[in-house]
mmCIF file with all atom_site columns, C-alpha atoms in Angstrom:
data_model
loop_
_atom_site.group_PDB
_atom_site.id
_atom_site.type_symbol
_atom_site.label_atom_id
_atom_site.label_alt_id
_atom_site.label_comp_id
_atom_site.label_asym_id
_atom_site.label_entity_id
_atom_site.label_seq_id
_atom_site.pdbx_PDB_ins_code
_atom_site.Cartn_x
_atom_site.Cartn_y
_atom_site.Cartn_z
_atom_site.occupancy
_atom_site.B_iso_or_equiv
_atom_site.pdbx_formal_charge
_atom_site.auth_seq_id
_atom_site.auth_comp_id
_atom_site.auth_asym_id
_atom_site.auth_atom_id
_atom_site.pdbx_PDB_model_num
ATOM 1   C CA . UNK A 1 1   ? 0.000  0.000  0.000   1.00 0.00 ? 551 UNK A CA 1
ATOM 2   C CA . UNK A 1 2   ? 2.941  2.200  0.702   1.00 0.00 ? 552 UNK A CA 1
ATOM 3   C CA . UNK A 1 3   ? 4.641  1.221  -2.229  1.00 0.00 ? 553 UNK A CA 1
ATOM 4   C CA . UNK A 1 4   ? 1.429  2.593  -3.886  1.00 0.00 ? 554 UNK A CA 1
ATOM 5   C CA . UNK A 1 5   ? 1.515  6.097  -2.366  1.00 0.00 ? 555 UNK A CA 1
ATOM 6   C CA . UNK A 1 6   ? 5.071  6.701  -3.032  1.00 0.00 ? 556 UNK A CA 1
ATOM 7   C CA . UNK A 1 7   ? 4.362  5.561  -6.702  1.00 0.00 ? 557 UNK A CA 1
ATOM 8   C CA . UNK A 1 8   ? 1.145  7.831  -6.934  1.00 0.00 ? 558 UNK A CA 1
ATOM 9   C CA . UNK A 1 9   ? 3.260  10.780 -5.870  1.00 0.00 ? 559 UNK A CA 1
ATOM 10  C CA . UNK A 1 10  ? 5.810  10.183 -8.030  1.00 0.00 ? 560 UNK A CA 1
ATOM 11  C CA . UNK A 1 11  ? 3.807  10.323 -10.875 1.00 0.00 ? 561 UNK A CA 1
ATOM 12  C CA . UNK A 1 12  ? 1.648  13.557 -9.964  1.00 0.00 ? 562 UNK A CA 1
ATOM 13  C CA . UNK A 1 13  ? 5.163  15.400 -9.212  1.00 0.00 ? 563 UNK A CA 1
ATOM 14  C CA . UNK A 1 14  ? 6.566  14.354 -12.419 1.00 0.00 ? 564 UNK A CA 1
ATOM 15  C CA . UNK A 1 15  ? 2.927  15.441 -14.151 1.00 0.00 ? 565 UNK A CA 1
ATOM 16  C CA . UNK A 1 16  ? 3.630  19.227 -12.723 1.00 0.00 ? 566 UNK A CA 1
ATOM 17  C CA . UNK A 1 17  ? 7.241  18.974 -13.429 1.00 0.00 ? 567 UNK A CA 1
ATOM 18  C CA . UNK A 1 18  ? 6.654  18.449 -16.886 1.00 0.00 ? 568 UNK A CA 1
ATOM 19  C CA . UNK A 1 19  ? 3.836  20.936 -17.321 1.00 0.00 ? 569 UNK A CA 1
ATOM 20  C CA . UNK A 1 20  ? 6.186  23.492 -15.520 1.00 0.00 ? 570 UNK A CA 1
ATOM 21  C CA . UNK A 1 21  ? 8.739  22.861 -18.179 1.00 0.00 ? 571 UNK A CA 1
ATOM 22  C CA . UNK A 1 22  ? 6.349  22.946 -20.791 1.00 0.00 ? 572 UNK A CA 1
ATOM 23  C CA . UNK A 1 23  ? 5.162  26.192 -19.639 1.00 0.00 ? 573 UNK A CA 1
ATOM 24  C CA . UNK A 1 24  ? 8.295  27.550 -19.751 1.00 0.00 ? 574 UNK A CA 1
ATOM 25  C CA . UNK A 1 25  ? 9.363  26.346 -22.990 1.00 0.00 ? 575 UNK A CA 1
ATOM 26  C CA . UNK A 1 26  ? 5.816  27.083 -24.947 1.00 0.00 ? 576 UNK A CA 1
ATOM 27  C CA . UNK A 1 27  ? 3.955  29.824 -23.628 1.00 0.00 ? 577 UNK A CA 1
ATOM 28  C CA . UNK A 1 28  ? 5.936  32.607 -25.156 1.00 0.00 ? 578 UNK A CA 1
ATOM 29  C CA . UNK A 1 29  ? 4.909  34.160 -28.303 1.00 0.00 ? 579 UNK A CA 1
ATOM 30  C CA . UNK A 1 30  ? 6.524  36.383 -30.396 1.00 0.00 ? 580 UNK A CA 1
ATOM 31  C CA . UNK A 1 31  ? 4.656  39.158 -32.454 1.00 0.00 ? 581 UNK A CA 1
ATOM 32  C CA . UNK A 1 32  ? 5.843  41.566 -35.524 1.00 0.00 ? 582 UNK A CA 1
ATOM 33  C CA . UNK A 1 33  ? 4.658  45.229 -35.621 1.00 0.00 ? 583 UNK A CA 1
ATOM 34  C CA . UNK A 1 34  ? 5.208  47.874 -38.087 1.00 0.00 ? 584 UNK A CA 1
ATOM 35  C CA . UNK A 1 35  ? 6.093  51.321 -36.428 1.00 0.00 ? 585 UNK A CA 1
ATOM 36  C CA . UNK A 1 36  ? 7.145  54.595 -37.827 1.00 0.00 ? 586 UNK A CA 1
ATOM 37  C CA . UNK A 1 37  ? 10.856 53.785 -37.867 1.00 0.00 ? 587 UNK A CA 1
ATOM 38  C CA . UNK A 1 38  ? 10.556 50.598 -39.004 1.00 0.00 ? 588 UNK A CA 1
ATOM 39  C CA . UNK A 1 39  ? 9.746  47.102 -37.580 1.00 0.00 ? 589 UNK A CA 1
ATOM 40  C CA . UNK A 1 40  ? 9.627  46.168 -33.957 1.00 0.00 ? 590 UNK A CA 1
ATOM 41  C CA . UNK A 1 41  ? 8.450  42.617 -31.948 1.00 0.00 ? 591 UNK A CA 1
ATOM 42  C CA . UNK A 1 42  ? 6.588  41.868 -28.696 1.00 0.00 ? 592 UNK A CA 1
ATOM 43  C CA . UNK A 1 43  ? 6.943  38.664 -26.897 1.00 0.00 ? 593 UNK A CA 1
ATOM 44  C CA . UNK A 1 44  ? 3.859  37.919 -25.069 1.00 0.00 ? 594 UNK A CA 1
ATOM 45  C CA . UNK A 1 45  ? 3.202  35.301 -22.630 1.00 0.00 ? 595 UNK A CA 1
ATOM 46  C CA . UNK A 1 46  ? 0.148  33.222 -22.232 1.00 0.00 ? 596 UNK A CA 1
ATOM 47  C CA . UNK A 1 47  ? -1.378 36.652 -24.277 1.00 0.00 ? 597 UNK A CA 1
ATOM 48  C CA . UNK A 1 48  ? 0.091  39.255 -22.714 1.00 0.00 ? 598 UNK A CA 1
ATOM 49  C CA . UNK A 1 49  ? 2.800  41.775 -23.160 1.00 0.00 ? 599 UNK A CA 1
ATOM 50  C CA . UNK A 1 50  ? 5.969  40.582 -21.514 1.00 0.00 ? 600 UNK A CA 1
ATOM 51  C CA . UNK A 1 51  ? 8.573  42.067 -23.789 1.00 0.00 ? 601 UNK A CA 1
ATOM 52  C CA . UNK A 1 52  ? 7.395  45.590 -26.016 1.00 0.00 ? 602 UNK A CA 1
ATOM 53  C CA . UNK A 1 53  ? 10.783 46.314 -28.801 1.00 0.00 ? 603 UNK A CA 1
ATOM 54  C CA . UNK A 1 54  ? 9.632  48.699 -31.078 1.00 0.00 ? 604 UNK A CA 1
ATOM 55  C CA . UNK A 1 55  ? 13.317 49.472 -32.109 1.00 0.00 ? 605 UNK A CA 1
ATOM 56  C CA . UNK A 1 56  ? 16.495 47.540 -32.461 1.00 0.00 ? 606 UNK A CA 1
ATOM 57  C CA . UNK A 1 57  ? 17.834 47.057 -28.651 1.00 0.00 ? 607 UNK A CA 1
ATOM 58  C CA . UNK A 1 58  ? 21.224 47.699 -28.007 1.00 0.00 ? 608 UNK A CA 1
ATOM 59  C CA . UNK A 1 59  ? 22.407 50.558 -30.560 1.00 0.00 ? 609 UNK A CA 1
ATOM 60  C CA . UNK A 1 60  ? 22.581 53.861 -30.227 1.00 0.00 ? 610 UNK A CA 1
ATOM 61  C CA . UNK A 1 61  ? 19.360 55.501 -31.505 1.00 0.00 ? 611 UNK A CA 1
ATOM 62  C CA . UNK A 1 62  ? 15.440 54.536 -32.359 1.00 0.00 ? 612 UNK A CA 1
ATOM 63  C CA . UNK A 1 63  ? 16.105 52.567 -35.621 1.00 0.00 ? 613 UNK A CA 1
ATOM 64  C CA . UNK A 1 64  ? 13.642 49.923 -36.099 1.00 0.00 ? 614 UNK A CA 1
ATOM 65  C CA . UNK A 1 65  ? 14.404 46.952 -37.921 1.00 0.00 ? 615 UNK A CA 1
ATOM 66  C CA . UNK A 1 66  ? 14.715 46.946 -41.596 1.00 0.00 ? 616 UNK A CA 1
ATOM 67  C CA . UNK A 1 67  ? 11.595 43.926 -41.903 1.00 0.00 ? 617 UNK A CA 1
ATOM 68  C CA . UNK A 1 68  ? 9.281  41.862 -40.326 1.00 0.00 ? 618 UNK A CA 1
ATOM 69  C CA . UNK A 1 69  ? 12.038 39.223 -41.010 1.00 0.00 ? 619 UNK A CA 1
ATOM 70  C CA . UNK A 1 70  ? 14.968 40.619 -39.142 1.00 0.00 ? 620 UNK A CA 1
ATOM 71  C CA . UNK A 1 71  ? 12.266 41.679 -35.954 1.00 0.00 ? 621 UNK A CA 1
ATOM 72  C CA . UNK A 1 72  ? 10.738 37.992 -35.677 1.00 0.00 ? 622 UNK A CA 1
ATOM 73  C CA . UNK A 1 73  ? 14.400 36.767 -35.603 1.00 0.00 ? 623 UNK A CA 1
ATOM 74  C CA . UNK A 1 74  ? 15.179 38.843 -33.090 1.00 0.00 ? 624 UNK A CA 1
ATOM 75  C CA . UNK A 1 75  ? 12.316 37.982 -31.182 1.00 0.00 ? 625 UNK A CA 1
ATOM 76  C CA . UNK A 1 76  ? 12.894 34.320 -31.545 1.00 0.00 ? 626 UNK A CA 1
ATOM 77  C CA . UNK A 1 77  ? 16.383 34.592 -30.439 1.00 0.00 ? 627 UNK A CA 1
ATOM 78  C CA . UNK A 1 78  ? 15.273 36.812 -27.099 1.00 0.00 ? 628 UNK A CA 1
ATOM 79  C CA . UNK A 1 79  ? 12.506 33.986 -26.245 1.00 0.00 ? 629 UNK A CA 1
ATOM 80  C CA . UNK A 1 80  ? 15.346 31.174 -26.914 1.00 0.00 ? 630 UNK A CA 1
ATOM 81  C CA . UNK A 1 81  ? 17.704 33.250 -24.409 1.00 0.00 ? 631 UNK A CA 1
ATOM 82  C CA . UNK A 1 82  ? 14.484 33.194 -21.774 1.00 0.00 ? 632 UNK A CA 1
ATOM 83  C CA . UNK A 1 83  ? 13.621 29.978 -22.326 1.00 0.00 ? 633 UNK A CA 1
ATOM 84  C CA . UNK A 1 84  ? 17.453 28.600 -21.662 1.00 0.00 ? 634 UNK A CA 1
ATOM 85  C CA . UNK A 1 85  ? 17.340 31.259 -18.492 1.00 0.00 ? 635 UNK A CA 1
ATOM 86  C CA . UNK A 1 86  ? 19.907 33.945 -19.896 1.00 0.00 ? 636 UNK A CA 1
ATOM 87  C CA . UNK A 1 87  ? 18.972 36.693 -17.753 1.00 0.00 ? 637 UNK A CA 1
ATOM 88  C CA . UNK A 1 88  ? 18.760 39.754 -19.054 1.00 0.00 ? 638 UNK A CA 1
ATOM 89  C CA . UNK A 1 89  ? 17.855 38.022 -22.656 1.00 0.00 ? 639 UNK A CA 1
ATOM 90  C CA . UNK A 1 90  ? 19.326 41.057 -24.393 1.00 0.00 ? 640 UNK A CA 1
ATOM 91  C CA . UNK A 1 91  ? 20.691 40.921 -27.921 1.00 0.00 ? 641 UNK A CA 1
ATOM 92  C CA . UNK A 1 92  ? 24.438 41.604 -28.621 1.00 0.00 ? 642 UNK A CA 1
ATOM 93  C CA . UNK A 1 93  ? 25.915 42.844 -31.972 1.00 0.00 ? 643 UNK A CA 1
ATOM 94  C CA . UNK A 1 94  ? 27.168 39.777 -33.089 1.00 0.00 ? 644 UNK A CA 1
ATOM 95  C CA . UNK A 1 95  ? 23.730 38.313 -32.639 1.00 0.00 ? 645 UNK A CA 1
ATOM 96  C CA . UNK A 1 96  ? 21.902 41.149 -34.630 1.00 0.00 ? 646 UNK A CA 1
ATOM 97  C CA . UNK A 1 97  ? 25.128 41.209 -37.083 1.00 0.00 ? 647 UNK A CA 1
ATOM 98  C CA . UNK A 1 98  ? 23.675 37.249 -37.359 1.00 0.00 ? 648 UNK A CA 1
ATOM 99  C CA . UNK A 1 99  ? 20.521 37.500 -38.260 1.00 0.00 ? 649 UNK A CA 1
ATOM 100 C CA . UNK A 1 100 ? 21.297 40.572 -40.845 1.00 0.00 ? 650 UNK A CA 1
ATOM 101 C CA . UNK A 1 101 ? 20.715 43.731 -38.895 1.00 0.00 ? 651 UNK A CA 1
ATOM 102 C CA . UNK A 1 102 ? 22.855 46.398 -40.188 1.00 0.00 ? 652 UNK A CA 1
ATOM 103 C CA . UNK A 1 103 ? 24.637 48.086 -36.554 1.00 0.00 ? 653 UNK A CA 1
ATOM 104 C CA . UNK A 1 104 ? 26.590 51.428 -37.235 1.00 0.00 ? 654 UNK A CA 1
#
């Protein structure tokens, strides 16, 4: 009967321990917007706003991206940095060099 228990409550933790993970891994979104000075992304989690970029991060200046391309790129590479807990999940040079951006 013991043997039972311990089994039972194995099996729920590993049940939240996956759906934790899964959570984690899954629930971010990443959105392209057009602005004024060109494209930006938002990451959103379970539907709401977590990260708002409407401009390259890291450069001197507001210059948005160039396209929606380069902006969901740069989104997808933020949520990959959150996701493998890099914290902050900012962008470096090399990274935006990488995906295209062109950094003065």
């Amino acid at each position: 009967m013991r043997n039972k228990r311990i089994w039972w409550l194995l099996g729920i933790l590993l049940l939240v321990a996956g759906v934790y993970y899964w959570r984690m891994t899954y629930a971010y979104e990443v959105r392209v917007f057009e602005t004024a000075k060109g494209w930006g992304y938002q990451i959103e989690q379970g539907g709401k706003p977590f990260i708002h970029q409407p401009m390259i991060p890291g450069i001197v200046g507001e210059k948005g991206f160039a396209n929606a391309e380069q902006a969901r790129k740069a989104g997808d590479l933020v949520v990959e940095k959150i996701s493998n807990r890099q914290l902050p999940p900012s962008l470096t040079v090399e990274e935006l060099k990488g995906i295209g951006v062109e950094v003065p």
